XYZ file of C-alpha atoms in Angstrom:
779
model
C 98.204 61.674 171.736
C 96.181 59.617 168.807
C 94.514 57.173 171.765
C 93.267 60.682 173.851
C 91.924 62.004 170.565
C 90.383 58.588 169.627
C 88.455 58.682 172.969
C 87.253 62.063 173.391
C 85.633 61.272 169.836
C 84.043 58.299 171.420
C 82.976 60.234 174.403
C 81.308 62.795 172.300
C 79.165 60.105 170.160
C 78.487 58.067 173.249
C 77.195 60.483 175.655
C 75.243 63.618 176.043
C 77.603 65.304 178.363
C 81.065 66.083 177.304
C 84.563 64.531 178.875
C 85.665 67.846 181.289
C 89.215 66.013 181.705
C 89.960 65.724 178.078
C 88.601 69.336 177.213
C 90.882 70.838 180.059
C 93.847 68.644 178.799
C 93.507 70.000 175.368
C 93.100 73.398 176.034
C 96.257 73.626 178.312
C 97.782 71.887 175.252
C 97.161 74.821 172.834
C 99.567 76.895 175.581
C 102.353 78.473 173.800
C 105.182 76.804 175.906
C 104.063 73.537 174.045
C 105.760 72.104 171.095
C 103.968 73.226 167.743
C 102.568 69.832 166.580
C 101.078 69.389 170.351
C 99.479 72.454 169.822
C 98.008 71.214 166.314
C 96.690 68.220 167.258
C 95.056 69.710 170.168
C 93.495 72.128 168.073
C 92.293 69.610 165.717
C 90.809 67.764 168.549
C 89.005 70.663 170.101
C 87.795 71.579 166.417
C 86.313 68.193 165.709
C 84.730 67.878 169.421
C 83.174 71.289 168.959
C 81.052 70.268 166.105
C 78.992 68.343 168.102
C 76.724 71.197 169.153
C 76.640 73.915 171.482
C 76.917 71.941 174.369
C 80.402 71.045 173.169
C 81.110 74.803 172.616
C 79.978 75.451 175.825
C 82.575 72.759 177.751
C 85.621 74.435 175.559
C 84.287 77.916 176.559
C 84.462 76.820 180.653
C 88.258 77.093 180.296
C 89.288 81.530 180.264
C 91.827 81.851 177.493
C 90.975 78.646 175.262
C 89.588 81.267 172.813
C 92.759 84.306 172.615
C 95.189 80.671 172.304
C 93.219 79.380 169.608
C 93.340 83.044 167.418
C 97.347 83.073 168.186
C 97.527 79.653 166.065
C 95.960 81.432 163.396
C 99.817 83.025 163.090
C 101.312 79.388 162.643
C 102.955 78.294 159.586
C 101.265 75.307 159.363
C 98.282 74.872 157.025
C 96.649 72.160 159.118
C 96.930 73.917 162.010
C 95.565 77.321 160.626
C 92.845 75.398 159.196
C 91.896 74.029 162.393
C 91.918 77.602 164.559
C 90.207 79.168 162.007
C 87.613 76.104 162.035
C 87.171 75.730 165.644
C 86.756 80.060 165.522
C 84.269 79.302 163.140
C 81.952 76.731 165.277
C 82.062 79.075 167.993
C 81.183 82.619 166.583
C 78.172 80.592 164.989
C 76.930 80.461 168.614
C 74.967 84.128 169.538
C 76.304 84.607 173.207
C 79.946 83.963 172.049
C 80.661 86.270 169.009
C 81.637 89.254 171.079
C 84.182 87.126 172.739
C 85.645 85.753 169.155
C 85.828 89.165 167.999
C 87.348 90.692 171.350
C 89.975 88.481 171.313
C 91.440 89.991 168.111
C 90.190 87.134 165.482
C 89.227 89.823 162.606
C 92.913 91.406 163.043
C 94.467 87.910 162.993
C 92.454 86.649 159.859
C 93.217 89.463 157.854
C 97.050 89.100 158.376
C 96.324 85.390 157.539
C 94.245 86.260 154.277
C 97.073 88.536 153.544
C 99.594 85.494 152.712
C 100.528 84.464 148.969
C 99.665 81.299 149.197
C 96.648 79.265 151.556
C 94.789 76.594 150.987
C 91.425 76.518 149.775
C 90.221 75.018 153.202
C 92.146 77.711 155.400
C 90.747 80.276 153.481
C 86.838 78.945 153.557
C 87.240 78.408 157.372
C 88.356 82.031 157.912
C 86.201 83.565 155.640
C 83.267 81.563 157.063
C 84.303 82.940 160.407
C 83.983 86.560 159.275
C 80.601 85.682 157.845
C 79.445 84.466 161.213
C 81.110 87.638 162.497
C 79.526 90.035 160.231
C 75.991 89.299 161.969
C 76.480 92.375 164.162
C 76.177 95.418 162.969
C 79.310 96.715 164.693
C 81.242 94.236 163.715
C 80.081 94.716 159.828
C 81.502 98.089 160.036
C 84.610 96.895 161.340
C 85.337 94.551 158.589
C 83.985 96.886 155.897
C 86.495 99.625 156.900
C 89.556 97.751 157.058
C 91.874 95.701 154.976
C 89.604 92.696 154.686
C 87.408 93.953 151.889
C 89.692 94.463 148.678
C 90.953 90.775 150.123
C 87.108 89.391 149.978
C 86.760 91.085 146.334
C 89.580 89.314 145.464
C 88.803 85.937 146.659
C 85.369 85.945 144.315
C 87.645 85.085 141.611
C 88.751 81.935 143.700
C 88.315 78.625 141.687
C 86.674 76.842 145.122
C 82.957 77.439 145.346
C 82.751 77.460 149.016
C 85.443 79.924 149.247
C 83.201 82.344 146.516
C 80.104 81.495 149.011
C 81.543 82.443 152.059
C 82.946 85.550 150.603
C 79.066 86.048 148.962
C 77.907 85.644 152.545
C 80.038 88.164 154.052
C 78.903 90.719 151.327
C 75.264 89.964 151.849
C 75.870 90.858 155.436
C 77.832 93.836 155.361
C 75.106 95.344 152.754
C 72.440 95.173 155.443
C 74.229 98.065 157.120
C 73.737 101.372 155.290
C 76.799 102.667 157.034
C 78.728 100.196 155.037
C 77.084 100.926 151.169
C 79.809 103.791 150.193
C 82.505 101.929 151.154
C 81.635 98.721 149.432
C 80.412 100.692 146.256
C 83.925 102.030 145.802
C 85.695 98.977 146.069
C 83.776 97.369 143.241
C 80.907 95.449 144.886
C 78.601 96.088 141.977
C 80.590 95.070 139.492
C 81.740 91.993 141.240
C 78.304 90.802 142.118
C 76.761 91.801 138.838
C 79.560 89.309 137.036
C 78.411 86.381 139.226
C 74.809 87.130 138.682
C 75.195 87.051 134.793
C 77.876 84.290 134.817
C 76.302 81.915 131.717
C 78.124 79.113 133.740
C 76.252 76.953 136.216
C 76.760 78.911 139.350
C 75.937 77.618 142.677
C 72.491 78.818 143.513
C 74.152 80.362 147.300
C 76.442 82.583 145.196
C 73.375 83.990 143.196
C 71.614 84.325 146.296
C 73.835 86.310 147.953
C 74.665 88.619 144.889
C 71.231 89.592 144.641
C 70.854 90.160 148.177
C 74.187 92.681 148.253
C 72.807 94.229 144.868
C 69.231 94.531 146.098
C 70.553 96.645 149.208
C 72.681 98.605 147.525
C 69.872 99.328 145.102
C 67.799 101.014 147.823
C 69.921 104.019 147.147
C 68.795 105.547 143.966
C 72.090 106.386 142.935
C 73.559 103.056 143.502
C 70.587 101.802 141.734
C 71.783 103.372 138.785
C 75.286 101.892 138.849
C 73.583 98.319 139.696
C 71.043 99.114 136.294
C 74.287 100.349 134.452
C 76.001 96.521 134.830
C 73.134 95.125 132.851
C 70.801 94.293 135.403
C 67.134 95.116 135.697
C 65.048 95.635 138.760
C 61.746 93.451 138.402
C 59.430 93.911 141.427
C 58.175 90.426 142.627
C 54.641 90.209 142.620
C 53.663 86.816 143.637
C 53.435 83.443 141.568
C 49.749 83.955 141.777
C 49.714 87.232 139.618
C 50.617 85.188 136.676
C 47.971 82.662 136.737
C 45.839 85.788 134.918
C 48.683 85.343 131.610
C 46.680 84.330 128.336
C 48.883 83.550 125.691
C 47.548 82.822 122.202
C 48.089 79.689 122.148
C 47.210 78.535 118.891
C 48.820 81.770 117.206
C 52.109 81.773 114.923
C 54.893 83.398 116.831
C 55.651 86.430 116.081
C 58.519 89.296 117.292
C 57.619 91.226 120.638
C 56.977 94.284 118.898
C 53.865 92.581 116.702
C 55.778 91.797 113.714
C 54.874 88.094 112.551
C 57.542 85.577 111.620
C 57.340 83.789 108.537
C 55.531 80.556 108.963
C 57.299 77.209 108.007
C 55.011 74.790 109.353
C 51.007 74.850 109.621
C 50.175 73.810 113.206
C 51.330 75.784 115.905
C 52.026 73.749 119.243
C 48.870 73.893 121.942
C 50.910 74.450 124.576
C 53.979 76.972 122.852
C 56.179 74.332 121.662
C 56.715 76.638 118.627
C 57.210 79.500 120.208
C 59.646 77.616 122.756
C 61.661 75.701 119.600
C 61.556 79.415 117.755
C 63.193 81.442 121.398
C 65.710 78.561 121.465
C 66.818 78.124 117.506
C 66.563 81.998 117.090
C 70.319 82.774 118.222
C 71.333 80.458 115.591
C 74.381 82.267 113.403
C 72.353 81.852 110.035
C 69.247 83.501 111.632
C 68.877 86.669 109.903
C 67.530 88.722 112.924
C 69.252 91.938 114.359
C 70.867 91.216 117.765
C 68.363 93.585 119.893
C 65.386 91.328 118.528
C 66.893 88.302 118.941
C 67.575 89.159 122.580
C 63.852 90.134 122.348
C 62.586 86.881 121.325
C 64.848 84.794 123.465
C 64.107 86.797 126.939
C 60.438 86.577 125.962
C 60.492 82.671 124.773
C 62.141 81.963 128.271
C 59.747 84.064 130.641
C 56.369 83.527 128.468
C 57.405 79.487 129.166
C 57.971 80.060 132.469
C 54.933 81.402 133.026
C 52.887 79.270 131.460
C 54.513 76.197 133.705
C 53.861 78.299 136.714
C 57.470 78.245 137.467
C 57.758 81.984 137.842
C 58.646 83.133 141.408
C 57.982 79.720 142.880
C 60.872 79.841 145.090
C 59.506 83.105 146.462
C 55.840 81.919 147.010
C 56.001 80.722 150.848
C 57.897 84.224 151.595
C 54.976 86.038 149.536
C 52.419 84.166 151.462
C 53.624 84.918 154.616
C 54.333 88.782 153.725
C 51.503 91.629 153.687
C 49.885 92.348 150.361
C 52.022 95.902 150.621
C 55.239 94.260 149.969
C 57.648 95.822 147.497
C 60.050 93.283 147.008
C 62.496 93.148 144.053
C 64.774 90.388 142.761
C 67.332 91.598 140.137
C 67.631 89.674 136.695
C 70.015 90.168 133.481
C 68.736 92.852 131.063
C 67.521 90.332 128.960
C 65.228 88.492 131.198
C 64.245 91.501 132.992
C 62.905 93.715 129.943
C 61.010 90.637 128.983
C 59.692 89.606 132.489
C 58.823 93.552 132.824
C 56.952 93.699 129.426
C 55.041 90.241 130.326
C 53.710 92.006 133.851
C 52.275 94.453 131.740
C 49.918 92.083 130.144
C 48.541 90.786 133.549
C 45.408 91.754 135.342
C 46.728 92.720 138.713
C 46.660 96.584 138.735
C 49.588 96.904 141.436
C 51.890 94.209 139.652
C 51.287 96.750 136.466
C 51.782 99.582 137.892
C 55.031 98.424 139.724
C 56.620 97.099 136.157
C 55.726 100.195 134.556
C 58.004 102.102 137.391
C 60.544 99.651 136.929
C 60.725 100.572 133.154
C 61.321 103.867 133.818
C 63.898 103.411 136.270
C 65.821 101.009 133.801
C 65.333 103.367 130.779
C 68.699 105.189 131.369
C 70.300 104.505 128.621
C 69.813 104.244 124.633
C 70.311 100.145 124.919
C 67.957 99.470 127.448
C 65.222 101.958 125.914
C 65.329 100.318 122.552
C 65.240 96.936 124.242
C 62.025 97.684 125.723
C 60.535 98.592 122.714
C 61.818 95.725 120.503
C 60.429 93.927 123.491
C 56.887 95.078 122.671
C 56.338 97.477 126.209
C 55.498 100.384 124.030
C 52.305 98.461 122.460
C 51.544 97.727 126.189
C 52.280 100.776 127.811
C 50.278 102.598 125.320
C 46.942 100.523 125.369
C 47.373 101.315 129.057
C 47.073 105.072 129.147
C 43.358 104.297 128.868
C 43.229 101.887 132.178
C 40.842 103.240 134.776
C 43.077 102.845 137.554
C 45.477 106.712 138.408
C 48.278 104.253 139.685
C 48.676 102.527 136.494
C 47.963 105.667 134.210
C 50.968 107.438 136.432
C 53.192 104.632 136.124
C 53.010 104.232 132.580
C 53.384 108.279 131.945
C 56.571 107.535 133.588
C 57.808 104.894 131.711
C 56.383 106.313 128.764
C 58.181 110.112 129.505
C 61.722 107.663 130.151
C 61.325 105.814 127.104
C 60.700 109.018 124.841
C 64.106 110.184 125.344
C 65.081 108.424 122.637
C 64.407 109.385 119.176
C 63.672 106.124 117.913
C 61.395 105.032 120.286
C 59.667 108.390 120.555
C 58.868 107.813 117.041
C 57.080 104.146 118.085
C 55.468 106.141 120.933
C 53.637 108.607 118.718
C 52.787 106.089 115.876
C 51.104 104.320 118.573
C 48.651 106.855 119.151
C 49.612 108.506 122.705
C 48.466 111.686 121.693
C 44.837 111.556 122.300
C 44.834 110.194 125.961
C 48.082 112.591 126.945
C 46.312 115.428 125.716
C 42.893 114.649 127.537
C 44.831 113.927 130.674
C 47.106 117.533 130.134
C 43.679 119.246 129.975
C 42.560 118.404 133.618
C 44.121 121.364 135.508
C 44.423 119.653 138.892
C 46.799 117.308 138.010
C 50.019 117.219 139.880
C 53.162 119.343 138.713
C 54.955 116.297 138.619
C 52.383 114.557 135.893
C 51.969 117.802 134.229
C 55.646 117.702 133.680
C 56.305 113.624 132.204
C 52.881 114.549 129.864
C 54.687 117.753 128.739
C 58.282 116.178 128.239
C 56.408 113.305 126.416
C 54.397 116.130 123.882
C 57.209 118.494 123.613
C 59.701 115.468 122.036
C 57.001 114.272 119.890
C 55.849 118.103 119.072
C 59.494 119.039 118.493
C 59.786 122.260 116.104
C 63.385 121.492 114.875
C 62.782 117.334 115.195
C 61.623 117.250 111.369
C 64.059 119.680 110.075
C 67.136 118.279 112.146
C 66.181 114.657 110.319
C 66.869 116.171 107.178
C 70.250 116.667 107.628
C 71.135 114.128 110.251
C 71.604 110.663 109.593
C 69.814 109.188 112.304
C 68.260 110.390 115.756
C 68.899 113.773 116.736
C 70.528 113.199 120.341
C 73.974 112.328 118.771
C 74.299 108.899 118.447
C 75.319 109.353 114.848
C 77.384 111.514 113.220
C 76.118 114.467 111.107
C 75.987 114.294 107.554
C 78.768 116.313 105.347
C 76.132 118.609 103.724
C 76.639 121.464 105.128
C 77.983 123.291 102.459
C 74.850 122.866 100.567
C 72.913 124.299 103.801
C 69.602 126.123 102.335
C 68.926 129.917 103.454
C 67.139 130.822 106.253
C 63.955 131.511 104.145
C 64.220 128.187 102.556
C 64.665 126.406 106.364
C 61.645 128.285 107.306
C 60.024 127.167 104.412
C 61.022 123.675 104.827
C 59.824 124.152 108.727
C 56.523 124.924 107.788
C 56.002 122.070 105.222
C 57.312 119.633 107.385
C 55.091 120.590 110.174
C 52.359 120.928 108.410
C 51.954 117.709 107.117
C 53.016 116.240 110.836
C 49.994 117.908 111.596
C 47.865 116.170 109.143
C 49.115 113.011 109.925
C 48.268 113.723 113.863
C 45.099 114.969 114.007
C 45.332 118.661 113.742
C 41.742 119.664 114.919
C 42.976 117.796 118.269
C 46.137 119.756 118.823
C 44.319 122.814 117.854
C 41.446 122.189 120.590
C 40.871 125.748 122.381
C 40.565 123.498 125.590
C 44.193 122.149 125.157
C 45.948 125.727 123.595
C 44.102 127.321 126.746
C 45.629 124.533 129.274
C 49.413 125.675 127.420
C 49.052 128.723 127.553
C 47.648 128.693 131.367
C 51.242 126.852 131.991
C 53.162 129.430 130.793
C 51.474 131.896 132.865
C 51.518 130.091 136.247
C 53.741 127.316 136.103
C 57.673 126.942 136.624
C 60.282 127.825 134.083
C 61.272 124.466 133.179
C 57.048 123.486 132.143
C 56.882 127.180 130.786
C 59.669 125.935 127.954
C 58.194 122.654 127.040
C 54.507 124.378 126.666
C 56.241 127.013 124.446
C 58.356 124.625 122.017
C 54.534 122.853 121.938
C 52.962 126.166 120.916
C 55.579 126.655 118.391
C 54.949 123.462 116.698
C 51.340 124.023 116.599
C 52.108 127.781 115.397
C 52.828 126.751 111.587
C 50.644 128.658 109.204
C 47.838 131.821 109.541
C 45.243 129.432 109.892
C 47.014 127.806 113.196
C 48.329 130.594 114.464
C 45.178 132.385 114.541
C 43.923 129.212 117.078
C 46.875 130.061 119.495
C 46.072 133.798 119.296
C 42.446 133.219 120.024
C 43.834 131.865 123.827
C 45.377 135.441 124.992
C 48.853 134.060 123.692
C 50.365 137.161 124.429
C 49.936 137.170 128.373
C 51.488 134.079 128.430
C 54.480 134.944 126.863
C 54.827 138.204 128.945
C 55.091 136.045 131.930
C 57.472 133.906 130.832
C 59.589 136.906 130.275
C 58.956 138.632 133.476
C 60.837 135.867 135.448
C 61.278 135.949 138.934
C 65.446 136.460 139.181
C 64.808 139.326 136.675
C 62.922 141.245 139.562
C 65.375 140.481 142.287
C 68.175 141.601 139.758
C 66.330 144.947 139.741
C 65.972 145.035 143.426
C 69.759 143.768 144.055
C 68.492 141.037 146.157
C 71.096 138.621 146.902
C 70.629 134.994 146.986
C 71.827 133.293 150.220
C 72.376 130.291 147.863
C 74.345 131.176 144.804
C 74.369 127.260 143.215
C 70.509 127.641 143.478
C 70.096 130.921 142.012
C 72.397 129.546 139.377
C 70.398 127.028 138.741
C 67.058 129.299 138.787
C 68.884 131.373 136.117
C 69.574 128.570 133.864
C 66.167 127.294 133.704
C 64.343 130.734 133.311
C 66.980 131.262 130.425
C 66.008 127.978 128.576
C 62.150 129.226 129.071
C 62.604 132.605 128.077
C 64.719 131.364 124.925
C 61.569 129.110 124.010
C 59.071 131.850 124.588
C 61.452 134.081 122.558
C 61.296 131.585 119.320
C 57.614 131.228 119.669
C 57.246 134.934 119.667
C 59.709 135.260 116.494
C 57.047 132.819 114.963
C 54.416 134.390 115.746
C 55.284 137.787 114.495
C 55.415 135.762 111.099
C 51.507 136.332 111.225
C 50.182 139.322 109.836
C 46.983 139.331 112.384
C 49.571 138.953 115.075
C 51.345 141.595 113.948
C 48.597 144.145 114.135
C 47.568 143.127 117.705
C 50.870 142.637 119.450
C 52.068 145.575 121.927
C 55.425 145.453 120.569
C 56.753 148.358 122.322
C 56.430 146.764 125.691
C 57.895 143.510 124.313
C 60.819 144.979 123.217
C 61.240 146.636 126.506
C 60.589 143.211 128.227
C 63.334 141.774 126.055
C 65.850 144.398 126.347
C 65.969 144.119 130.131
C 66.576 140.583 129.342
C 69.114 140.623 126.706
C 71.376 142.862 129.789
C 70.439 139.972 132.581
C 72.932 137.405 133.578
C 70.936 134.261 131.937
C 73.516 132.194 129.757
C 74.680 133.337 126.532
C 73.461 130.525 124.219
C 70.134 131.578 125.763
C 70.534 135.219 124.228
C 70.735 134.432 120.458
C 66.564 134.063 120.282
C 66.117 137.079 122.684
C 68.496 138.874 119.836
C 66.783 137.711 117.158
C 63.529 138.227 118.240
C 64.195 141.854 119.293
C 65.710 142.836 115.722
C 62.464 141.231 114.268
C 60.165 143.484 116.788
C 62.421 146.338 115.728
C 61.820 145.681 111.775
C 58.269 145.884 112.363
C 58.680 149.889 112.428
C 61.013 150.196 109.382
C 64.782 149.270 108.415
C 67.297 149.947 110.528
C 70.264 148.141 110.001
C 72.883 150.488 111.480
C 74.208 150.385 114.649
C 72.986 153.737 115.937
C 69.826 152.139 116.198
C 69.525 151.766 120.141
C 68.195 147.670 119.732
C 70.988 147.018 117.382
C 73.384 148.252 119.566
C 72.139 146.316 122.601
C 72.187 143.081 120.758
C 75.614 143.726 119.780
C 76.775 144.852 123.174
C 74.984 142.154 124.943
C 74.723 138.978 122.484
C 76.669 139.498 119.322
C 80.674 140.578 120.977
C 79.855 137.952 124.174
C 79.301 135.186 121.749
C 82.470 136.176 119.221
C 84.639 136.359 122.414
C 83.553 133.125 123.554
C 84.333 131.407 119.993
C 87.844 133.258 120.274
C 88.041 131.398 124.150
C 86.708 128.298 123.246
C 86.837 126.963 119.788
C 89.270 124.469 118.661
C 88.932 125.696 115.315
C 91.162 128.075 113.861
C 88.884 129.104 111.095
C 86.208 129.571 113.445
C 88.299 131.849 115.862
C 89.618 133.895 112.769
C 86.385 134.519 111.557
C 85.158 135.684 115.073
C 88.001 137.871 115.456
C 87.631 139.635 112.142
C 84.252 140.025 112.778
C 84.878 141.718 116.470
C 87.208 144.178 114.775
C 84.642 145.332 112.468
C 82.337 146.130 114.697
C 84.963 147.931 117.144
C 85.985 149.892 113.945
C 82.910 150.857 112.937
C 82.400 153.130 116.115
C 80.146 151.080 118.091
C 79.174 152.852 121.246
C 81.267 151.015 124.595
C 81.883 148.146 121.905
C 85.480 148.185 123.823
C 84.332 148.148 127.207
C 82.210 145.156 125.989
C 85.435 143.626 125.002
C 86.976 143.946 128.527
C 84.032 142.713 130.587
C 83.593 140.066 129.201
C 87.107 139.139 129.471
C 88.166 139.396 126.109
C 91.764 140.723 126.310
C 93.376 137.694 127.629
C 92.233 135.368 124.253
C 93.015 138.066 122.217
C 96.865 138.105 123.539
C 96.617 134.547 123.035
C 95.639 134.367 119.595
C 98.091 137.001 118.261
C 101.038 134.949 119.758
C 99.476 131.640 117.690
C 97.373 132.715 115.181
C 97.698 133.508 111.233
C 97.978 136.740 109.467
C 94.447 138.148 109.311
C 93.625 137.040 113.159
C 96.672 138.838 114.189
C 96.166 141.854 112.291
C 92.552 142.139 113.388
C 93.595 141.076 117.152
C 96.208 143.625 117.077
C 93.752 146.536 115.907
C 91.575 145.505 118.487
C 93.784 145.602 121.599
C 95.309 148.964 120.102
C 91.471 150.284 120.408
C 91.420 148.690 123.677
C 94.562 150.444 124.784
C 93.365 153.865 124.511
C 91.468 153.252 127.684
C 94.263 153.681 130.379
C 92.334 151.281 132.571
C 92.843 148.152 129.944
C 96.317 148.803 130.461
C 97.021 147.028 133.441
C 95.165 143.802 131.895
C 96.855 143.839 128.674
C 100.245 143.618 130.120
C 99.090 140.934 132.245
C 97.881 139.034 129.833
C 101.659 138.720 128.412
C 101.013 141.280 125.715
C 104.215 142.748 125.825
C 106.247 139.760 124.863
C 104.418 138.819 122.270
C 104.302 142.192 120.708
C 108.239 142.253 121.010
C 108.271 139.057 119.151
C 106.372 140.277 116.184
C 108.404 143.539 116.151
C 111.973 141.462 116.228
C 110.699 138.986 113.688
C 109.438 141.821 111.046
C 106.420 140.099 110.881
C 103.853 141.700 107.973
C 102.056 143.130 111.442
C 105.137 145.015 113.186
C 104.290 148.251 112.314
C 100.873 147.713 114.173
C 102.477 145.946 116.928
C 104.885 148.567 117.664
C 102.416 151.386 117.733
C 100.431 149.304 120.583
C 103.880 148.800 122.397
C 104.192 152.607 122.623
C 101.196 153.172 124.020
C 101.565 150.576 127.012
C 103.439 151.371 130.287
C 106.619 149.227 129.243
């Protein structure tokens, strides 16, 4: 046997035509009736023979059944046999015309069974998975592999110590990612996290693995949702703009290093390097434990240092330059980088001259700014400074991308303050004045302006230790909170101070105010909400309000109060899409709430009170109060109604129709919601006591409002678990409700009878009231 193997090797080496006689002999030896050792030697010989190339593979495949017999050998207990069989299948499947033949012979199923074995040599795993790598080139086989038990096994082998096994797994996953139909199952199996881990590994990883990981992630990131998942793993998608674009980068070679956001670093030597060595050494040493630098600033320095050094020596995107030259200029290719390098690379691109590259980098910054960490990282890397400068760029595409990036970054309170300090108000206001700009661009500009000119930001900062977005805890100062009048005074003083520091004459420009009023009249609810918020910020005192009144603000507010869904509700038009209708009502409620706040602020002006049609606005707000907008949006509607009614004189009793409607449609639903959902027993007790006060004072239809809002069940639950005052008030309310026979079934269904009996039998202080209630129920 050994002599035959030597002869076949010599035949392959010395002749271009293989020996058919020897090949036939070895194929026959693969038969199931042969000795396992002979079968092993035969498959080993054929594997080595097939390595000679396609003509040798053709010589083996001319014998029918050779592949089936080889696949059968994957069941062998011998590692050498399995390795050789998988190796032969790997060579055969590398030939396009034989790929289907290998798949149809059951190779995928047998390899699946083989890879399930608890102990396999690295060589067996490499050859088996490499066969799958070849087979996954075809679309139909990708789907078969992805939706089998192989995918979890492949992901497990990413932890294998053998680098060749990892490379083979990466190759299979890279091929699977080429089929969109495989993306869902791959993401669910955890491919994104595992590929990101390989890409971010600190150890020197194989270039093949890194390339495969990038390929998988880039394919998955073509889906917008999966792109977010990729970025949540600490990766950033960076546009490939070509190495030539970086030639326009002109660093200040003779300047002393500074932080990316512009803050200069204390100079310790007198001669900065001409070629950037001082910056490079700074970046290399900034990670020293003794360096007194915040972590986020440290990463910004290291990332900038590395990217600028690569740009200076012309090493950025060198590996892609040949591809870039062969592709069209409209190519939209990306690469994936760890967040530190990706942030620095994007900021560096903002300093280049290529308009297309700048626009793409700005859009990538917008896409990556999905977390507070990333937004702050871009700020520390100096992105805000460059983006603010680029607002004056002549290219529309650049300005659009820049505004999109600033809009995403401004979601962070900290970053928003930096954006404001960079002087973005002037270019943004000028852009908004042009009514021909798209609704999408208008939305982004209004978002930025509304965050900078937030009427509640100055006031909230007095009571919150840090950003207003919930990232830090509220200070323990609620006990010393000022009165409502004092709050208004603080608001006006703070807003006036802000206006003075931000060029009030520009903010109160008639063209700008007219544009905001136009948005109130003609735009969608989510734009109306932002415009109303900005106008509220500007209405800080009598002179400012006069400017706002001069642009027919009354008609703009009226337009917000006349939402489409209100007309549909009056016409009893049923929506065919309840989900969309609910979203429409939610957006309209936010707009109405903002407009109500604005109207309430304007009513502080004597001049506005003399001109406003208060009866008309009262009618509109009363209709809104009875509508289906969310309860939390009715608070300012109710406050505005009360303020309007006070203009005609004090009406503090419930007989006033406006006060009564506010009680029925805002106060009672709010109190019931607090009883239902609050985790604080003190809040629940205060709510039920207040609700009992309202009902005991005889407000018309108050008991009916409690029943309609679903208040019976939470009241019964409260008398079971509440304390003395809450139980007393709850029993009183339920007793009043029981006077209407229509409520009996609901009270009984809520479990009131057992609860009342327990109170009576335990002789609690409220047992007499509980007994009276029991007697009114049909028990």
